[in-house]
Short mmCIF file of C-alpha atoms in Angstrom, two decimals:
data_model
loop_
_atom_site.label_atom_id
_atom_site.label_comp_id
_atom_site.label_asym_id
_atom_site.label_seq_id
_atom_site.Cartn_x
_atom_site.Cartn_y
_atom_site.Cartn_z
CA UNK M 1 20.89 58.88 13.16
CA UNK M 2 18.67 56.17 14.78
CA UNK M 3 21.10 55.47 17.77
CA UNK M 4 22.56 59.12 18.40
CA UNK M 5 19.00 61.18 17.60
CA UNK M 6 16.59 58.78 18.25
CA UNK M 7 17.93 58.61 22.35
CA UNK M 8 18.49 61.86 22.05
CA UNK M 9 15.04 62.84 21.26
CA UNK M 10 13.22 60.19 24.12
CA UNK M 11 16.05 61.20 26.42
CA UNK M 12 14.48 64.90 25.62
CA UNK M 13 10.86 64.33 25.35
CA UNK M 14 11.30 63.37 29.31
CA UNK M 15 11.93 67.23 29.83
CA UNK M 16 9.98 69.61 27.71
CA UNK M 17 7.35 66.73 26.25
CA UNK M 18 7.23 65.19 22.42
CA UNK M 19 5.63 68.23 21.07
CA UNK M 20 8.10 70.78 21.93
CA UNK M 21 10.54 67.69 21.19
CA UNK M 22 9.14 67.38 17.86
CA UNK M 23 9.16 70.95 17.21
CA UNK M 24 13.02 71.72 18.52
CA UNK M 25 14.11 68.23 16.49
CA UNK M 26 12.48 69.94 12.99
CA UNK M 27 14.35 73.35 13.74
CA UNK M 28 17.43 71.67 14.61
CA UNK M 29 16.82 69.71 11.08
CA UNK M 30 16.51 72.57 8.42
CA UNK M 31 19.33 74.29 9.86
CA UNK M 32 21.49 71.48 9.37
CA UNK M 33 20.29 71.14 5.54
CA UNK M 34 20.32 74.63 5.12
CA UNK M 35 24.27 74.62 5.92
CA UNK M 36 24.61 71.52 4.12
CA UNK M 37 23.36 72.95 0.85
CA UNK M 38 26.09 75.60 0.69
CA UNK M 39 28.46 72.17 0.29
CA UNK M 40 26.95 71.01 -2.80
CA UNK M 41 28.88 71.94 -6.40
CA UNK M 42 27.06 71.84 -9.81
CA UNK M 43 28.09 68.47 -11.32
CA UNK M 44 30.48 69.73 -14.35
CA UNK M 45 29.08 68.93 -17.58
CA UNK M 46 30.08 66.61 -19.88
CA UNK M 47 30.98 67.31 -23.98
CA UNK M 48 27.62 66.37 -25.79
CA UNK M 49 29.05 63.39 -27.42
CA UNK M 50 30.53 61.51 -24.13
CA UNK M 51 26.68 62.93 -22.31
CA UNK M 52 25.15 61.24 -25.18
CA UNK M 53 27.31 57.96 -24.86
CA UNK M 54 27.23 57.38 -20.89
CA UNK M 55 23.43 58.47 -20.43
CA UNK M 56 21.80 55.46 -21.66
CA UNK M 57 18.99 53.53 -19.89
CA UNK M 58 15.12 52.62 -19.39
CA UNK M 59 13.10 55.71 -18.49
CA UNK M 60 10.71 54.88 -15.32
CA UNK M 61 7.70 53.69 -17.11
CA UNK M 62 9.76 51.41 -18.92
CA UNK M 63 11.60 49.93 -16.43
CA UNK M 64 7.83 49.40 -14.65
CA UNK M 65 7.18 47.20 -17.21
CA UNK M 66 10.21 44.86 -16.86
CA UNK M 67 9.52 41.47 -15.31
CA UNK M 68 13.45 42.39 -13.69
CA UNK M 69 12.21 44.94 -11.76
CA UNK M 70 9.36 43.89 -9.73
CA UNK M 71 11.37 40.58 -8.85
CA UNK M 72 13.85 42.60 -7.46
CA UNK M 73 11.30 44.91 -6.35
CA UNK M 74 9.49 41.88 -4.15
CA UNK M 75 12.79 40.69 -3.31
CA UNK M 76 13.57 44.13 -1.54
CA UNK M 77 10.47 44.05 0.27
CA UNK M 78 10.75 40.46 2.02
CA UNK M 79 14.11 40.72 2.84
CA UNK M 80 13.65 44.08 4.43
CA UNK M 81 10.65 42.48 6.24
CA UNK M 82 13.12 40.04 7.96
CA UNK M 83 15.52 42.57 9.18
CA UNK M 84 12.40 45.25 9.87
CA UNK M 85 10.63 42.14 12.45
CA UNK M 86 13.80 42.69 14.79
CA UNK M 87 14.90 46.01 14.37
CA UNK M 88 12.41 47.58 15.95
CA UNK M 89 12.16 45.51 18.72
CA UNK M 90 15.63 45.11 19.50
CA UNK M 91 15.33 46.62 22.97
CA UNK M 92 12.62 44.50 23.45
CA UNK M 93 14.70 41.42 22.27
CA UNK M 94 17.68 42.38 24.59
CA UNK M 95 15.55 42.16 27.82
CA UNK M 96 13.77 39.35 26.62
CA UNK M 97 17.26 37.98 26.65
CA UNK M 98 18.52 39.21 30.01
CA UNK M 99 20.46 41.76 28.27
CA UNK M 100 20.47 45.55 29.03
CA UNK M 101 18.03 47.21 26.01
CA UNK M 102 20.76 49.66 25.64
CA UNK M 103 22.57 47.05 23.88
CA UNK M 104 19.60 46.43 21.37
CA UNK M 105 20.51 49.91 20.01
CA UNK M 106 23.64 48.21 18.59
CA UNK M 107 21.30 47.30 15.49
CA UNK M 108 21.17 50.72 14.40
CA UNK M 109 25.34 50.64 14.21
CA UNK M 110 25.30 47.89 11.97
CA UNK M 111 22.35 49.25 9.75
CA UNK M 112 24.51 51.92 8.87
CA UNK M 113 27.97 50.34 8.58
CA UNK M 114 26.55 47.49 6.13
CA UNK M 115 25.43 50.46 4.26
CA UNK M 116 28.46 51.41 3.42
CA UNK M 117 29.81 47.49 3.33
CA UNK M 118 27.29 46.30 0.56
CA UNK M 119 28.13 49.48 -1.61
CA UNK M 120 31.69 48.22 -1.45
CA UNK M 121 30.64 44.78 -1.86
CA UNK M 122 28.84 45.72 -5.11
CA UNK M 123 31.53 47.88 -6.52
CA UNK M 124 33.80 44.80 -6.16
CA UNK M 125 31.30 41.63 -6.63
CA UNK M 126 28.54 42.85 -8.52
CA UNK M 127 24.92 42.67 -7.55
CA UNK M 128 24.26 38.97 -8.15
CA UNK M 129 26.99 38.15 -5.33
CA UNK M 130 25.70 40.87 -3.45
CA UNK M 131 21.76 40.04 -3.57
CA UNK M 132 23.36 36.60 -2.02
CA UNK M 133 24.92 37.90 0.49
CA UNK M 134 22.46 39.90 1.67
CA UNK M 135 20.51 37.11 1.39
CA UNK M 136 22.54 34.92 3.53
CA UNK M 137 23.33 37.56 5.96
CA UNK M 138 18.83 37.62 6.66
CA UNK M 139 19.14 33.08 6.73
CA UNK M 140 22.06 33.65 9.47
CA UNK M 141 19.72 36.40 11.23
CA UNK M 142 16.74 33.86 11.44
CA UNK M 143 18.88 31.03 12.21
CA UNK M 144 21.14 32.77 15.25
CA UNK M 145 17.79 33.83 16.77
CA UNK M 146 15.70 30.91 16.31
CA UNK M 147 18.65 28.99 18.18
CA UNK M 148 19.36 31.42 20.93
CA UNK M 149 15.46 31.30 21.59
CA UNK M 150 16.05 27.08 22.57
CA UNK M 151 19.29 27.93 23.93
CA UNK M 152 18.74 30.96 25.62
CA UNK M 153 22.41 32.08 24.66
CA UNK M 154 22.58 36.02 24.73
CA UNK M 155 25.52 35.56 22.20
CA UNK M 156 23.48 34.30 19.71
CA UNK M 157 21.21 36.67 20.24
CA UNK M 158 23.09 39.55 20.01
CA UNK M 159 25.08 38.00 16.44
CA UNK M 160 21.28 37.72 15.11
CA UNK M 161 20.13 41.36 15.92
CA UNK M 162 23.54 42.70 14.45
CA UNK M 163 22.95 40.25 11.11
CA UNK M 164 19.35 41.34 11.10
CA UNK M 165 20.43 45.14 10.80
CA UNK M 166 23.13 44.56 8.21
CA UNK M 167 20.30 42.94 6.43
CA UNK M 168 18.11 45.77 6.22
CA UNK M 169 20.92 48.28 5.48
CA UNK M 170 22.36 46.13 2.49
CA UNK M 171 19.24 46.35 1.25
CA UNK M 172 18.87 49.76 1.53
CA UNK M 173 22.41 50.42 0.25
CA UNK M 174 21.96 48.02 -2.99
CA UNK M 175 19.03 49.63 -3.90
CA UNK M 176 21.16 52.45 -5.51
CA UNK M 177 23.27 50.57 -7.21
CA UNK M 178 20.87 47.97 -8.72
CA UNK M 179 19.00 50.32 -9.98
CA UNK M 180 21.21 52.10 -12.10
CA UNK M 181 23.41 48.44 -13.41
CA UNK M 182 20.06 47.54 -14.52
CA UNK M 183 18.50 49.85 -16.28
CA UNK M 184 20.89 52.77 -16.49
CA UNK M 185 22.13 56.07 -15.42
CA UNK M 186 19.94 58.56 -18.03
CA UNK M 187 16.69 57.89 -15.91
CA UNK M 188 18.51 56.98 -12.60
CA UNK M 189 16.96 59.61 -10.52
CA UNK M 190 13.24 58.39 -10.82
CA UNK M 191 14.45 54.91 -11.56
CA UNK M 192 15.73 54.99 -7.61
CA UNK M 193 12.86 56.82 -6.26
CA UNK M 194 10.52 54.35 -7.38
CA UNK M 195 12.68 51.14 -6.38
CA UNK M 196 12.60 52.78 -2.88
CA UNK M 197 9.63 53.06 -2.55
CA UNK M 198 9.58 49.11 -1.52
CA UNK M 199 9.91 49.95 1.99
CA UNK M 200 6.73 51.34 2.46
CA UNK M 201 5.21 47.97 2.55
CA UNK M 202 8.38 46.27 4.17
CA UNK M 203 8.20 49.09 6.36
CA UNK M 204 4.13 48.24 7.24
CA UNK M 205 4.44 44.24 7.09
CA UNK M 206 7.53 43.70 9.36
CA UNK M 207 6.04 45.74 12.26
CA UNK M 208 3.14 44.52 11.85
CA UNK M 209 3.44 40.74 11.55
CA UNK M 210 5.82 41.09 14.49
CA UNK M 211 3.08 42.57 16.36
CA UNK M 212 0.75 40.14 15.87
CA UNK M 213 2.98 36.71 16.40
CA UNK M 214 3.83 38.68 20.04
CA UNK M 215 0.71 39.14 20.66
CA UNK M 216 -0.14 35.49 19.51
CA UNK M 217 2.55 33.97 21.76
CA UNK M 218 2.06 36.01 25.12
CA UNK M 219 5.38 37.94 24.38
CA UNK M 220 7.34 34.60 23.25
CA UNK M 221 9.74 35.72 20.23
CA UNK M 222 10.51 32.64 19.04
CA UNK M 223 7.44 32.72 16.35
CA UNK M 224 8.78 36.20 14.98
CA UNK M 225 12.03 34.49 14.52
CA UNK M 226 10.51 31.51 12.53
CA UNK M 227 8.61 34.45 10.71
CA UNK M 228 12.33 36.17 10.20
CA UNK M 229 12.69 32.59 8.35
CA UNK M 230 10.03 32.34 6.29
CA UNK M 231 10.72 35.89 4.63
CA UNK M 232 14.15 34.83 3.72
CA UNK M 233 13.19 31.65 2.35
CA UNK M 234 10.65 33.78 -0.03
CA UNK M 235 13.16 37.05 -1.35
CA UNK M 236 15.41 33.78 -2.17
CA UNK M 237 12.77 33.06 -4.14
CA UNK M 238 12.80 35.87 -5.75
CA UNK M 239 16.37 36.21 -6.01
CA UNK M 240 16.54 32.85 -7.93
CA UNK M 241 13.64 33.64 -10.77
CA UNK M 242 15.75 37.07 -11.35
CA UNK M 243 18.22 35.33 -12.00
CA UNK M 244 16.87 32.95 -13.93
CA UNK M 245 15.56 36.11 -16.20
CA UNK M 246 18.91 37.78 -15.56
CA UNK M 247 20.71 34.90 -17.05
CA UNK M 248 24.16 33.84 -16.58
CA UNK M 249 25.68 37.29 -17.01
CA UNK M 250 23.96 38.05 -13.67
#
């Protein structure tokens, strides 16, 4: 959606102007969830007894409560931060490089095909091993940048932007199936809404800090990459008192 749309749409503001962009791009939108609806089946329903056994879980407020949640909660929003600090500057990063900003747009790939990797990763692994590697995947981000900013290597640069997208998109991805090994499937619905709603601040802080450290530096990324750092360093923070609460079943 980001890579294919998202040109799409600047490619077309260039002709007819954002407005009539904006206006086409909505149009374009219900029609396509408008077919899309006709696709969806009614989920067949279960005997009362089995609906009664497999339905079992926290309802929202409840969950709210849970010291479990808001670590993982804060834990979603700092390492989104660290992946959110690049991706949207990935162009940027790319000609900072030497590197066509085309090739910046590869982030977007890998934000959607860790997606589908961490949901695989979680079915197999389990969340603790996939809250790590997530993790990890965010440290190796930070790490590839920070080096390719002393080195000026465009290789490392383009393994950290690629990392820092599969961040973000694992964390997207593991959100949905957290949620619902946690606390259950009965309330899963709102229990998922709410857990999303993490990247509204992610969303906020990782533009924005970016913003300022470029502005701090005259354009110089290396501080955003030491800031890329720090937010790992604290959602392993997190990671490792959830655990701690989690116990060794986690």
């Amino acid at each position: 959606g980001s890579l294919v749309i998202g040109t799409a749409m600047t490619e077309l503001a260039k002709l007819i102007g954002f407005f009539r962009t904006f206006a086409l791009t909505g149009a374009v939108l219900a029609a396509a969830l408008a077919a899309g609806s006709f696709l969806l089946r009614r989920e067949p329903q279960a005997a009362p007894e089995a609906k009664t056994a497999d339905l079992q879980g926290l309802r929202t407020g409840e969950m709210a409560k849970t010291p479990e949640f808001w670590l993982y909660f804060f834990w979603c929003i700092f390492i989104s931060c660290s992946g959110l600090l690049v991706i949207n500057s990935a162009a940027n990063i790319a000609v900072y490089f030497g590197i066509a900003a085309a090739l910046g747009l590869i982030v977007s790939l890998f934000n959607g095909f860790a997606r589908i990797g961490a949901g695989a990763f979680f079915d197999r692994f389990g969340g603790k091993r996939s809250m790590i590697l997530i993790n990890a995947t965010a440290f190796f981000a930070a790490i590839a940048l920070l080096l390719a900013a002393y080195t000026g290597s465009a290789v490392l640069m383009f393994l950290g932007v690629i990392a820092a997208g599969a961040t973000y998109g694992g964390v997207m991805s593991l959100n949905a199936s957290i949620i619902k090994s946690f606390f259950g499937p009965k309330h899963y619905g709102t229990n998922f809404s709410l857990v999303t709603l993490s990247g509204i601040p992610a969303s906020f802080v990782g533009p924005y800090v970016s913003g300022l450290l470029l502005d701090a530096s005259g354009g110089d990324y290396t501080s955003t990459f030491y800031a890329m750092l720090g937010f790992s360093i604290i959602g392993l923070a997190f990671f490792l008192m959830l655990r701690r609460r989690k116990g060794p079943s986690f």
